[in-house]
Short mmCIF file of C-alpha atoms in Angstrom, two decimals:
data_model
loop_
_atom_site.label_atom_id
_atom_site.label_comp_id
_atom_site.label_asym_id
_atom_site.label_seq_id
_atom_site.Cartn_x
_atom_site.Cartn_y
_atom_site.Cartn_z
CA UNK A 1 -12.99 -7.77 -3.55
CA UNK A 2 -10.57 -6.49 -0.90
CA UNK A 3 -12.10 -4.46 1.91
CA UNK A 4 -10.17 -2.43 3.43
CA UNK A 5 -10.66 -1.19 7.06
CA UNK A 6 -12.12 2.44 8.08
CA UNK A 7 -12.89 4.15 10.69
CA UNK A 8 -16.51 5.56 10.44
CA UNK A 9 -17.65 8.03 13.48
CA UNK A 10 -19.51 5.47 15.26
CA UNK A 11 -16.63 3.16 15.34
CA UNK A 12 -14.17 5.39 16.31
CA UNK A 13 -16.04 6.17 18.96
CA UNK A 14 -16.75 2.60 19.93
CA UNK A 15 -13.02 1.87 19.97
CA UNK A 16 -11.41 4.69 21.75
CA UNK A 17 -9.91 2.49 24.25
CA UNK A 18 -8.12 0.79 21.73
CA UNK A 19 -6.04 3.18 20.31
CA UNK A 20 -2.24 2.95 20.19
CA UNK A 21 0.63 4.92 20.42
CA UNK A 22 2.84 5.78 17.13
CA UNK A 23 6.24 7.25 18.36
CA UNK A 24 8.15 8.48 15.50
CA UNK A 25 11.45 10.35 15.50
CA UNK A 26 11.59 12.88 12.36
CA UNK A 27 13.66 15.59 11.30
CA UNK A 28 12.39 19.47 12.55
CA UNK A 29 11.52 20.83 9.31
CA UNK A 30 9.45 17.34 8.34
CA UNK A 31 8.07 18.43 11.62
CA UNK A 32 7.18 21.98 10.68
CA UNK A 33 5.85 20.86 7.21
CA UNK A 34 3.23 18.43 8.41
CA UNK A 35 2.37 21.07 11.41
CA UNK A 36 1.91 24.15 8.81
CA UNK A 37 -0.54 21.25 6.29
CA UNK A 38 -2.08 20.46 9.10
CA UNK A 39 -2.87 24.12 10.36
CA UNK A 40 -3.87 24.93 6.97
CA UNK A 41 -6.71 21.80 7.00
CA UNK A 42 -7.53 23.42 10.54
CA UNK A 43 -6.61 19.94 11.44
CA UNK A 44 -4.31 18.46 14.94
CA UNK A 45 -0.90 17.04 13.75
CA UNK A 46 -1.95 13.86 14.96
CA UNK A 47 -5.58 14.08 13.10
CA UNK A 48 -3.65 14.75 10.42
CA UNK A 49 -0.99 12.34 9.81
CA UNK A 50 -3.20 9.74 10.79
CA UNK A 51 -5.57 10.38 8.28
CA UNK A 52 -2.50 11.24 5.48
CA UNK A 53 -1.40 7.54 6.78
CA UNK A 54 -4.20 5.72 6.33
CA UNK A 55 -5.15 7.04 2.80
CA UNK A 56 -1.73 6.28 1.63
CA UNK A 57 -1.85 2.61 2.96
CA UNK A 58 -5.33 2.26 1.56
CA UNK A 59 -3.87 3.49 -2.04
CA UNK A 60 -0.92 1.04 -1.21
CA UNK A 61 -3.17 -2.24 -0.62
CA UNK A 62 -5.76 -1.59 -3.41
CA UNK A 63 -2.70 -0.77 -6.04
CA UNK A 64 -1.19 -4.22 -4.86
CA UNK A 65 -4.41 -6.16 -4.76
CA UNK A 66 -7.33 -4.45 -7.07
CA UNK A 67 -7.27 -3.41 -10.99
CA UNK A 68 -10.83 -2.90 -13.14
CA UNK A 69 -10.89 -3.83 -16.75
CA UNK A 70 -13.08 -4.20 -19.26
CA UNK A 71 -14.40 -7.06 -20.85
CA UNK A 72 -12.03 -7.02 -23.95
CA UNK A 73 -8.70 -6.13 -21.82
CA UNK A 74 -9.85 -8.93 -18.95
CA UNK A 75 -10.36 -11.60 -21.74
CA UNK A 76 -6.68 -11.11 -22.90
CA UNK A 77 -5.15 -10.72 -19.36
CA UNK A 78 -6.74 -13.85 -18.89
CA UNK A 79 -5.52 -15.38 -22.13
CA UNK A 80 -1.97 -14.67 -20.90
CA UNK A 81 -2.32 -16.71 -17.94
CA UNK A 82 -3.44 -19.20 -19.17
CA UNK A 83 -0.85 -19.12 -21.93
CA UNK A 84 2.55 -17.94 -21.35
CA UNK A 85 4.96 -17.16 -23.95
CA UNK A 86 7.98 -19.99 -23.65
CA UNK A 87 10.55 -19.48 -22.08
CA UNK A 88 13.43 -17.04 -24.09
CA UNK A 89 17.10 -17.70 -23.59
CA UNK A 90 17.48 -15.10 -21.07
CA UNK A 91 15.06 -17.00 -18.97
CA UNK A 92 16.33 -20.31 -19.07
CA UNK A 93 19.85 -18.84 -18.63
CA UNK A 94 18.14 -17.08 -15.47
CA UNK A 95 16.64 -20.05 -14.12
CA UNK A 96 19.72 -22.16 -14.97
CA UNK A 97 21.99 -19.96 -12.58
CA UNK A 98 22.93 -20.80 -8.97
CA UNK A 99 21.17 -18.59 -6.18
CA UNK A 100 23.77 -15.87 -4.80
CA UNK A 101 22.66 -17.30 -1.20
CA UNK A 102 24.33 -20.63 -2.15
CA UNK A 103 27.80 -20.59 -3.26
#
């Protein structure tokens, strides 16, 4: 199981000296847009697009990393693996070709 790092209360707390600066250069009205969501969360621009961050690269991790499936789909998924269809023409023609980096 992946775990993927949060920030509870107590350990933000706990690790206020070691926060970091983000500098980020954006366009005026991205600017505006994140200041008027954040206003309307009664949230700080920062509070917010920390928070918008992290959720995001939590959803980014677990899509690369974690998938559920029941017992029927993980028994073919598995099957697969362990037995993958030959090789097609288009494949061996693919593998058969010369990387672009070496001519």
């Amino acid at each position: 199981m992946v775990q993927i790092p949060t920030a509870s209360p107590s350990s933000a707390a706990h690790s206020a000296d070691q926060k970091r600066s983000i500098n980020l250069r954006i366009e005026a009205g991205t600017r505006q847009l994140i200041d008027q969501a954040a206003a309307a969360l009664g949230k700080t621009r920062t509070e917010f697009m920390v928070e918008s961050a992290r959720r995001e690269a939590t959803d980014v991790l677990l899509d690369q990393r974690l998938f559920a499936l029941d017992d029927t789909a993980f028994n073919a998924f598995v099957d697969a693996l362990d037995n993958p269809p030959s090789a097609g023409p288009k494949l061996r023609a693919l593998m058969s070709r010369k990387p672009g980096w070496q001519d």
